[in-house]
Amino acid sequence: MKNIISNRPNWHDFGCIPLRKLCDEGSNPFKPAWIQGAYAWFFKRLPKSIREQYRDRPPVHGVAIAGPPTRFVSFPMALREATSEDALDFESGRIGFLAVDSSGEQDQGNETSKNDGIKQCAYDAARFVYDVFRKLKPHAGFPRVEIACGTAEGTSLSLSAMIAALCRNLKIECPNTIIATGCWDAKSKTLSPVPQETLRQKIIAAVRYGYRKFIVVEGENAQNEWDALKKMGVLPPDAELEFIEVPTDPLMAIFRILRELPNGASEEMAALLGAFDLRFLRSNAYGETDFVVETLKPFVDKSLSNLVQHVALDILCRREMHLGNTTEAERFRRETPQLSRSEFPLGRLGSYLKYEEVASKIILNMDLGVWEESEDSRLARRILDRLEGSIQDHVADVEEIRSALALANSEAQRLMFLGRLNASPETILRAWREFTRFAHFWSEIFDYTKFAGLPNETFHRQRNYCVQCKADYWHLTKKTLLEPNLPSGFDIESVADAFDLTAWVQCEAMSQSETGATLTRFFELADAFFEKHRGYPNYLPYEKVLLYRMGTDAEQDLARTQLSQAIHLAENTSGESILALLAIRSAGVLEDFAKMERIYGSLPENSRLKKIAAKMVENPMVVGFLGPY
């Protein structure tokens, strides 16, 4: 390299200086001050055995240690032109640096890198991180990427770009002990391992520059390559490097990377957790796995802000509610720090927190047996009235309208459960009014939820809620509720899950049509759902077929056989879970009154759930029309 040591800091070339050259130049007191400071930073990081080799060229005495700017995240580089022997020379390791800044609210594209071959992948990977934050922080802006390295190509700096963007949004610095390599697949928007033939060079570069943690993409087989290099004697005997694997799913990768970074700004951490909630819990992608618990565990640490703990514990609470673990859900709710009005952020993140919290409290109360009006339900109605006013005045954004719909649905479910229990058409009608309160905005809301990637918040799901309510009202009055934005029925071929299939059964029952051959298709779909999971909600279609006495005697027998195998009907059904009420209802539909009594007896004395169960057991002939969900 010619004139590699400039008078001004030149981090583009610093990571490409051969080891001996760097030691010669950096230890020379007549060289530029920046290279002396950079060498002092570098020398201190070397393995002890390498420092011993260069003990005759120590850093200049008294020089200030000055490594790369803290905005940089490092990435290792492989030498394309290197021969096999060169590639395994400890002195041939190279690194580059990358930083991400924000360009405001207009996308400035990727015109910030002098390396045309690599700038697009770095920008795309950083853009993914910004898009995650923008879900609940719409003013997060867009990335502006700076790359400081010699000649480079490929996409392996993408993971470093993600880390840099993450640090920028969290308002933190990346520890200078971390280096990363991982490729970005623009088509699938996922991460992938780097080519195996370059990995050994990159490991050598990481060791040469004194990094302690090497973040790679799962499937990289980095540890085996490390062991091979050690065995070959290429690495110093005292070299140490910890490999950290991140998933190929970039959002999952973000949460693994967070464990290696300092705590970020409170609102930004909360926004990340909110994005995780929207992606994994509300889409049911991983809601029933331990992955959620493992991911959120670091965020319930009491050293973190109340806001961050609040969001993490609220997500865990709702996960347990989804699984029917009422006791665990209540425990997480008790542990959740309560936020004062001043602690709620402004904008979309604040709306998400305020409205989701109230909605989840109503659902938790329902699972605890609080179906009568409570302070939480009164608060929900006050918020709904205020939001409805904002919507009518055209000052509410679509996220607020979506939140209003979720809150109205929660309150409607409470009223529907209560109306069933008390056989009250008036209460069911109140539930209907809440379910349809924002019907004029359904199209706008569900276009937004589709764009936001919320597959559990769809028109189908809203239709299913309304069909449930219509069926309850029809059972009590033999009258049909109408809503212009809601079709009266739907084709069984459009059914996507057990909720859809349950609604289809209820529509058929209300229309009193002859299902004929269609019931054959019903069993094909119902059995397919049931084989995947023999619990809630996949047994509900069988329950409704029995309840409405649809099909032939043989088909009724088949539905009875399947329902009796449902997980929630097992003898060990927890007496402290809402699932106990569902089990009582199903046992009643099966006319297994002895099982109804056993499950009722398992409920804690004087609990709200037992009081509800008492009404159900007292009315065994209509118990199928009672109960929640």
XYZ file of C-alpha atoms in Angstrom:
629
model
C 0.000 0.000 0.000
C 1.276 3.464 -0.856
C 0.961 6.432 1.481
C -1.315 4.409 3.708
C -0.689 6.516 6.802
C -2.315 9.876 6.167
C -2.039 12.877 8.425
C -5.733 12.751 9.185
C -7.611 9.769 10.663
C -8.257 7.286 7.885
C -10.407 4.436 9.165
C -11.128 3.249 5.636
C -7.581 1.925 5.410
C -6.755 1.283 9.062
C -8.310 -2.190 9.066
C -6.226 -3.228 6.044
C -2.750 -2.333 7.312
C -0.548 -5.464 7.588
C 0.348 -6.319 11.162
C 4.078 -5.631 10.901
C 3.452 -2.363 9.068
C 0.984 -1.221 11.712
C 3.428 -2.032 14.522
C 6.230 -0.168 12.767
C 4.164 2.929 11.999
C 2.135 3.086 15.188
C 5.144 2.798 17.504
C 6.998 5.593 15.687
C 6.704 8.905 17.636
C 7.257 10.845 14.386
C 4.158 9.459 12.712
C 0.734 11.188 12.818
C -0.850 11.331 16.276
C -3.988 9.505 15.173
C -2.079 6.352 14.115
C -0.139 6.408 17.384
C -3.406 6.524 19.361
C -5.010 3.860 17.155
C -1.968 1.617 17.602
C -2.146 2.024 21.377
C -5.801 0.891 21.190
C -4.878 -2.013 18.928
C -1.789 -3.172 20.864
C -3.672 -3.378 24.163
C -6.209 -5.745 22.562
C -3.743 -8.223 21.095
C -3.347 -11.682 22.660
C -0.465 -11.619 25.131
C 1.651 -13.965 23.017
C 1.469 -11.579 20.044
C 2.271 -8.568 22.219
C 5.380 -10.432 23.344
C 6.470 -10.841 19.720
C 6.265 -7.065 19.264
C 7.509 -5.971 22.672
C 10.293 -4.008 20.943
C 7.599 -1.862 19.301
C 5.330 -0.758 22.142
C 2.931 2.179 21.821
C 4.528 5.603 22.118
C 4.878 6.483 25.801
C 2.143 8.754 27.093
C 0.068 8.669 23.921
C -3.716 8.815 24.405
C -5.522 5.635 23.390
C -7.850 6.536 20.522
C -9.575 3.668 18.744
C -12.182 3.886 16.004
C -15.094 6.288 16.658
C -17.717 4.782 18.959
C -20.389 5.080 16.265
C -18.668 2.297 14.330
C -19.536 -1.394 14.364
C -16.801 -3.690 13.030
C -16.985 -6.419 10.421
C -14.228 -8.841 9.308
C -13.179 -9.118 5.682
C -11.785 -12.000 3.631
C -9.151 -11.399 0.974
C -10.571 -12.337 -2.401
C -7.154 -12.429 -4.051
C -5.493 -14.468 -1.292
C -4.125 -17.920 -1.965
C -5.013 -20.762 0.381
C -1.769 -20.263 2.339
C -2.142 -16.475 2.467
C -5.692 -16.825 3.744
C -4.459 -18.666 6.806
C -1.640 -16.236 7.645
C -2.386 -14.584 11.001
C -1.034 -11.283 9.647
C -3.504 -11.222 6.766
C -6.639 -10.537 8.823
C -8.608 -7.467 7.743
C -11.562 -5.538 9.178
C -13.874 -2.728 8.136
C -16.122 -0.338 10.023
C -19.724 0.676 9.528
C -21.962 3.334 11.073
C -25.625 4.215 10.653
C -27.180 7.617 11.167
C -30.784 8.763 10.696
C -31.805 10.817 7.678
C -35.020 12.258 9.061
C -38.490 11.378 7.844
C -37.669 11.141 4.143
C -36.003 8.050 2.728
C -32.653 9.196 1.349
C -31.884 5.816 -0.188
C -28.452 4.246 -0.001
C -26.214 6.852 -1.628
C -23.749 6.987 1.254
C -21.199 4.262 0.554
C -18.268 4.463 -1.814
C -18.425 0.657 -2.179
C -21.118 0.170 -4.804
C -21.013 -3.609 -4.428
C -21.920 -3.653 -0.749
C -23.884 -0.492 -0.007
C -27.296 -1.882 -0.978
C -27.224 -4.886 1.360
C -26.013 -2.726 4.255
C -28.768 -0.226 3.621
C -31.445 -2.931 3.278
C -30.426 -4.628 6.535
C -30.369 -1.300 8.392
C -33.694 -0.341 6.820
C -35.280 -3.496 8.254
C -34.326 -2.353 11.774
C -35.719 1.130 11.155
C -38.956 -0.366 9.841
C -39.314 -2.371 13.070
C -39.004 0.758 15.196
C -41.318 2.682 12.893
C -44.228 0.317 13.677
C -44.723 2.154 16.967
C -42.327 5.094 16.490
C -43.402 6.490 13.103
C -40.816 9.291 13.272
C -37.872 6.901 13.579
C -36.639 8.084 10.193
C -34.551 6.166 7.678
C -30.955 4.942 7.720
C -27.940 6.698 6.259
C -25.092 4.197 6.068
C -21.387 5.021 6.264
C -18.898 2.281 5.367
C -15.199 2.661 6.160
C -13.114 -0.122 4.657
C -10.792 -0.965 1.803
C -12.023 -2.733 -1.293
C -14.852 -5.070 -0.344
C -17.727 -6.952 -1.917
C -20.476 -9.360 -0.949
C -23.221 -8.966 1.664
C -21.490 -10.240 4.817
C -21.430 -6.811 6.464
C -25.241 -6.861 6.654
C -25.405 -8.160 10.228
C -23.063 -5.377 11.342
C -25.345 -2.889 9.586
C -28.280 -4.247 11.596
C -26.324 -3.884 14.838
C -25.303 -0.319 13.946
C -28.914 0.608 13.137
C -30.081 -0.993 16.375
C -27.540 0.978 18.402
C -28.474 4.199 16.620
C -32.179 3.786 17.384
C -31.562 2.724 20.998
C -29.180 5.692 21.460
C -26.316 3.519 22.667
C -22.778 2.646 21.590
C -21.836 -0.836 20.442
C -19.178 -2.385 22.734
C -15.796 -2.427 20.962
C -15.384 -6.076 21.916
C -18.014 -7.149 19.357
C -17.553 -7.973 15.685
C -20.157 -9.549 13.401
C -20.606 -11.201 10.031
C -23.790 -12.305 8.312
C -25.415 -11.921 4.895
C -28.744 -10.353 3.953
C -31.100 -12.050 1.521
C -33.012 -9.213 -0.142
C -35.670 -11.521 -1.564
C -36.661 -13.336 1.639
C -35.563 -10.516 3.987
C -33.692 -12.967 6.175
C -30.129 -13.389 7.372
C -27.867 -16.196 6.204
C -24.376 -17.500 7.061
C -21.328 -16.246 5.155
C -19.682 -18.597 2.632
C -17.698 -21.237 4.494
C -14.526 -20.608 2.463
C -14.254 -17.053 3.865
C -15.064 -17.830 7.497
C -11.569 -18.856 8.582
C -10.096 -15.588 7.346
C -12.767 -13.679 9.230
C -12.071 -15.550 12.451
C -8.360 -14.706 12.082
C -9.272 -11.020 11.534
C -11.442 -10.979 14.650
C -8.631 -12.410 16.785
C -5.972 -10.196 15.239
C -7.879 -7.051 16.139
C -8.653 -8.182 19.663
C -12.398 -8.795 19.499
C -13.862 -11.031 22.195
C -17.332 -11.770 20.807
C -18.069 -12.820 17.248
C -21.760 -12.643 16.267
C -22.638 -15.020 13.418
C -25.809 -16.427 11.855
C -27.023 -19.853 12.950
C -25.737 -22.646 10.740
C -22.333 -20.997 10.425
C -20.356 -23.862 12.036
C -17.926 -21.267 13.390
C -16.794 -23.280 16.402
C -15.573 -26.135 14.189
C -13.602 -23.683 12.063
C -12.101 -22.200 15.215
C -11.050 -25.617 16.451
C -9.462 -26.383 13.071
C -7.480 -23.137 13.084
C -6.285 -23.831 16.623
C -5.207 -27.333 15.653
C -3.311 -25.999 12.625
C -1.445 -23.534 14.828
C -2.637 -20.503 12.859
C -4.109 -18.811 15.934
C -2.062 -17.809 18.994
C -2.332 -20.414 21.773
C -3.849 -17.845 24.151
C -6.410 -16.515 21.650
C -10.010 -16.431 22.903
C -13.203 -15.743 20.980
C -16.832 -16.376 21.955
C -19.214 -17.200 19.105
C -22.808 -15.958 19.430
C -25.342 -17.343 16.970
C -28.397 -15.330 15.978
C -31.466 -16.709 14.139
C -31.999 -16.171 10.429
C -35.265 -14.372 11.215
C -34.024 -10.767 11.552
C -36.498 -9.738 14.264
C -35.553 -12.748 16.358
C -31.909 -11.886 15.659
C -32.441 -8.363 16.998
C -33.621 -9.716 20.343
C -30.649 -12.073 20.581
C -28.254 -9.216 19.792
C -29.860 -7.076 22.497
C -28.446 -9.423 25.152
C -24.941 -8.326 24.143
C -25.643 -4.573 24.165
C -26.073 -1.993 26.944
C -29.628 -1.049 27.889
C -31.109 1.337 25.395
C -33.400 4.344 25.772
C -36.617 3.419 27.555
C -39.173 4.391 24.902
C -37.157 2.784 22.120
C -36.841 -0.476 24.078
C -40.599 -0.408 24.682
C -41.203 0.158 20.959
C -39.059 -2.879 20.126
C -41.033 -5.010 22.574
C -44.253 -3.726 21.053
C -43.052 -4.723 17.591
C -42.191 -8.168 18.967
C -45.696 -8.415 20.425
C -47.336 -7.464 17.130
C -45.187 -9.881 15.139
C -44.999 -12.996 17.292
C -47.885 -12.968 19.755
C -50.643 -11.353 17.761
C -49.762 -13.432 14.712
C -49.592 -16.623 16.840
C -46.266 -17.373 15.143
C -44.534 -18.319 18.379
C -47.132 -17.451 20.997
C -47.372 -20.966 22.401
C -43.642 -21.679 22.606
C -41.008 -21.059 25.252
C -39.290 -18.794 22.731
C -41.495 -15.914 23.892
C -40.616 -16.424 27.557
C -36.889 -16.756 26.848
C -36.914 -13.640 24.700
C -38.745 -11.491 27.239
C -36.972 -12.737 30.373
C -34.152 -10.126 30.180
C -36.726 -7.314 30.039
C -38.390 -7.969 33.389
C -35.205 -7.067 35.249
C -35.912 -4.466 37.923
C -32.851 -2.470 36.837
C -34.784 -1.504 33.701
C -37.318 1.293 33.539
C -40.918 0.773 34.644
C -41.991 1.314 31.039
C -39.857 -1.530 29.642
C -40.842 -3.922 32.446
C -44.487 -2.944 32.000
C -44.535 -3.840 28.299
C -42.644 -7.130 28.765
C -44.818 -8.331 31.656
C -48.011 -7.282 29.878
C -47.003 -9.398 26.863
C -46.237 -12.378 29.121
C -49.591 -11.911 30.863
C -51.471 -12.001 27.562
C -49.522 -15.059 26.423
C -50.635 -16.961 29.505
C -54.227 -15.807 28.963
C -54.041 -17.116 25.403
C -52.877 -20.491 26.750
C -55.635 -20.573 29.378
C -53.150 -20.282 32.280
C -55.226 -17.856 34.307
C -53.189 -18.127 37.519
C -49.886 -17.397 35.727
C -51.506 -14.539 33.812
C -52.710 -12.989 37.064
C -49.206 -13.340 38.557
C -47.650 -11.461 35.661
C -50.348 -8.804 35.941
C -49.587 -8.314 39.656
C -45.880 -7.971 38.888
C -46.477 -5.401 36.140
C -45.397 -1.899 37.285
C -48.239 0.587 36.994
C -47.410 3.627 34.888
C -48.346 7.138 35.872
C -49.892 9.394 33.257
C -46.538 11.128 32.710
C -44.782 7.795 32.054
C -46.913 6.982 29.011
C -45.096 8.026 25.820
C -46.791 10.248 23.295
C -47.939 9.150 19.855
C -48.523 5.665 18.517
C -46.455 3.920 21.207
C -48.494 5.613 23.926
C -51.751 4.636 22.223
C -50.596 1.045 21.907
C -49.722 0.909 25.610
C -52.813 2.666 26.956
C -55.462 0.914 24.894
C -53.854 -2.525 24.790
C -53.419 -2.451 28.562
C -57.100 -1.735 29.216
C -58.209 -4.352 26.668
C -55.934 -7.008 28.158
C -57.171 -6.187 31.679
C -60.751 -6.786 30.579
C -59.784 -10.126 29.041
C -57.831 -11.148 32.139
C -60.801 -10.179 34.313
C -63.042 -12.339 32.131
C -60.662 -15.268 32.537
C -60.783 -14.712 36.295
C -64.573 -14.755 36.239
C -65.203 -10.996 36.486
C -68.021 -10.696 33.969
C -70.078 -8.085 35.770
C -69.280 -4.434 35.280
C -66.016 -3.346 36.915
C -63.864 -0.243 37.102
C -61.858 -1.563 34.138
C -64.976 -1.974 31.983
C -66.186 1.504 32.967
C -62.754 2.885 32.034
C -62.971 1.064 28.701
C -66.294 2.716 27.901
C -64.960 6.164 28.813
C -61.969 5.636 26.536
C -64.190 4.301 23.754
C -66.522 7.289 23.969
C -63.540 9.646 23.838
C -61.996 7.789 20.905
C -65.310 7.709 19.057
C -65.503 11.482 19.427
C -61.962 11.858 18.055
C -62.829 9.598 15.132
C -65.963 11.578 14.307
C -63.926 14.802 14.506
C -61.369 13.257 12.109
C -58.463 13.733 14.539
C -57.784 10.034 15.236
C -55.235 8.121 13.155
C -55.770 4.572 11.928
C -53.713 3.074 14.781
C -56.059 4.726 17.294
C -59.090 3.431 15.373
C -57.572 -0.071 15.399
C -56.953 0.204 19.142
C -60.526 1.420 19.616
C -61.819 -1.648 17.769
C -59.707 -3.996 19.927
C -60.983 -2.316 23.077
C -64.607 -2.424 21.885
C -64.251 -6.125 21.051
C -62.950 -6.864 24.556
C -65.859 -5.075 26.200
C -68.295 -6.760 23.767
C -66.981 -10.194 24.708
C -67.509 -9.454 28.383
C -71.089 -8.423 27.713
C -71.678 -11.438 25.476
C -70.443 -13.865 28.159
C -72.599 -12.143 30.753
C -75.634 -12.161 28.454
C -75.262 -15.883 27.846
C -74.943 -16.649 31.544
C -78.018 -14.626 32.464
C -79.979 -15.538 29.313
C -80.372 -11.807 28.694
C -81.123 -10.701 25.093
C -80.715 -7.084 26.211
C -77.114 -7.699 27.329
C -76.356 -9.623 24.125
C -77.717 -6.664 22.167
C -75.347 -4.339 24.052
C -72.492 -6.669 23.083
C -73.604 -6.494 19.428
C -73.514 -2.706 19.514
C -69.911 -2.804 20.756
C -68.850 -5.382 18.152
C -70.321 -3.211 15.386
C -69.523 0.205 16.877
C -66.757 0.848 14.331
C -68.228 -1.128 11.418
C -67.930 1.859 9.084
C -64.150 1.744 9.560
C -63.653 -2.005 9.156
C -62.318 -1.691 5.615
C -59.763 0.945 6.619
C -58.771 -0.887 9.795
C -58.250 -4.263 8.156
C -56.311 -2.791 5.244
C -54.016 -1.314 7.888
C -53.679 -4.520 9.935
C -52.840 -6.442 6.766
C -50.151 -3.883 5.936
C -48.848 -3.980 9.525
C -48.571 -7.784 9.458
C -51.271 -8.596 12.038
C -52.902 -11.775 10.682
C -54.995 -12.218 13.826
C -56.726 -8.877 13.282
C -58.732 -9.454 10.117
C -62.234 -9.002 8.806
C -62.721 -12.777 9.173
C -61.982 -12.570 12.890
C -64.352 -9.607 13.315
C -67.030 -11.461 11.354
C -66.593 -14.468 13.633
C -67.113 -12.332 16.747
C -70.283 -10.921 15.252
C -71.570 -14.358 14.198
C -71.111 -15.599 17.773
C -73.123 -12.677 19.063
C -75.829 -13.123 16.405
C -76.095 -16.817 17.268
C -76.521 -16.041 20.965
C -79.266 -13.510 20.231
C -80.968 -15.884 17.774
C -80.909 -18.690 20.365
C -82.664 -16.470 22.929
C -85.133 -14.637 20.646
C -85.199 -16.462 17.276
C -84.581 -13.028 15.766
C -81.668 -12.101 13.517
C -79.380 -9.111 14.046
C -78.320 -7.312 10.880
C -75.265 -5.240 9.984
C -74.854 -3.855 6.420
C -71.078 -4.403 6.498
C -71.469 -8.057 7.493
C -72.493 -10.829 5.060
C -75.248 -13.173 6.263
C -73.168 -16.285 5.519
C -70.009 -17.454 3.803
C -68.600 -20.291 1.711
C -67.061 -23.161 3.648
C -64.150 -23.132 1.193
C -63.063 -19.769 2.598
C -62.563 -21.302 6.049
C -58.977 -20.860 7.302
C -59.095 -22.007 10.923
C -61.332 -23.449 13.652
C -62.791 -20.024 14.477
C -63.967 -19.663 10.881
C -65.395 -23.179 10.871
C -67.268 -22.576 14.131
C -68.792 -19.422 12.672
C -69.779 -21.324 9.537
C -71.659 -23.884 11.663
C -73.479 -21.105 13.512
C -74.462 -19.401 10.246
C -75.803 -22.692 8.895
C -77.779 -23.272 12.098
C -79.335 -19.798 11.965
C -80.254 -20.186 8.297
C -81.716 -23.625 9.094
C -80.478 -24.820 5.711
C -79.871 -28.416 4.700
C -76.093 -28.844 4.809
C -76.174 -32.242 3.091
C -72.900 -33.074 1.391
C -71.342 -29.901 2.808
C -71.047 -31.527 6.234
C -68.627 -33.993 4.664
C -66.366 -31.060 3.860
C -66.905 -29.771 7.385
C -65.457 -32.961 8.888
C -62.502 -32.895 6.509
C -61.599 -29.414 7.706
C -62.457 -29.984 11.370
C -60.385 -33.162 11.561
C -57.410 -31.459 9.910
C -57.480 -28.636 12.489
C -58.009 -31.091 15.355
C -55.041 -33.247 14.380
C -52.758 -30.228 14.648
C -53.834 -29.490 18.227
C -56.562 -31.204 20.235
C -57.346 -28.226 22.379
C -58.852 -24.736 22.175
C -60.094 -23.599 19.693
C -59.895 -26.651 17.424
C -62.606 -28.667 19.196
C -65.198 -25.867 19.031
C -66.637 -26.846 15.613
C -67.552 -30.336 16.931
C -69.196 -28.767 19.973
C -71.367 -26.542 17.814
C -72.392 -29.385 15.443
C -73.588 -31.368 18.468
C -75.223 -28.338 20.053
C -77.283 -27.538 16.938
C -77.893 -31.257 16.199
C -76.580 -30.970 12.655
C -75.860 -33.920 10.370
C -76.798 -37.581 10.488
C -76.666 -39.793 13.553
C -73.323 -41.172 12.335
C -71.939 -37.649 11.944
C -73.184 -36.725 15.408
C -71.400 -39.795 16.779
C -68.193 -38.784 14.995
C -68.368 -35.248 16.429
C -69.018 -36.721 19.888
C -65.979 -39.006 19.612
C -63.691 -36.157 18.573
C -64.961 -33.744 21.210
C -64.473 -36.323 23.959
C -60.762 -36.453 23.024
C -60.229 -32.715 23.412
C -57.318 -31.805 25.668
C -59.387 -29.462 27.803
C -61.661 -32.354 28.810
C -58.828 -34.308 30.464
C -59.370 -35.227 34.103
C -56.517 -32.973 35.173
C -58.187 -29.793 33.902
C -56.975 -27.021 36.186
C -59.614 -25.681 38.538
C -57.944 -22.281 38.426
C -58.260 -21.771 34.682
C -60.953 -20.476 32.371
C -60.478 -23.809 30.579
C -62.450 -25.405 33.427
C -65.575 -23.531 32.289
C -64.989 -24.591 28.697
C -64.600 -28.186 29.868
C -67.882 -28.022 31.823
C -69.661 -26.735 28.736
C -68.244 -29.449 26.477
C -69.002 -32.155 29.053
C -72.584 -30.868 29.137
C -72.835 -31.021 25.349
C -71.613 -34.615 25.580
C -74.201 -35.208 28.345
C -71.403 -36.414 30.607
C -72.936 -34.874 33.717
C -70.657 -36.791 36.086
C -67.635 -35.150 34.490
C -69.335 -31.763 34.776
C -69.677 -32.312 38.515
C -66.053 -33.452 38.891
C -64.707 -30.393 37.109
C -67.036 -28.152 39.096
C -65.743 -29.743 42.312
C -62.139 -28.945 41.346
C -62.781 -25.192 41.326
C -61.603 -23.277 44.415
C -64.372 -22.531 46.875
C -65.814 -19.004 46.756
C -63.912 -18.229 43.544
C -65.652 -16.216 40.837
C -65.128 -19.039 38.376
C -66.953 -21.431 40.704
C -69.912 -19.084 40.965
C -70.175 -18.985 37.170
C -69.706 -22.749 36.967
C -72.549 -23.224 39.493
C -74.984 -21.552 37.086
C -73.738 -23.717 34.266
C -74.076 -26.961 36.241
C -77.544 -25.953 37.417
C -78.694 -25.754 33.778
C -77.298 -28.903 32.163
C -79.817 -28.942 29.303
C -78.742 -25.507 28.018
C -75.144 -25.497 29.271
C -73.905 -25.622 25.665
C -75.186 -22.080 25.168
C -73.427 -20.797 28.298
C -69.818 -20.147 29.173
C -67.071 -18.078 27.570
C -65.539 -18.042 24.119
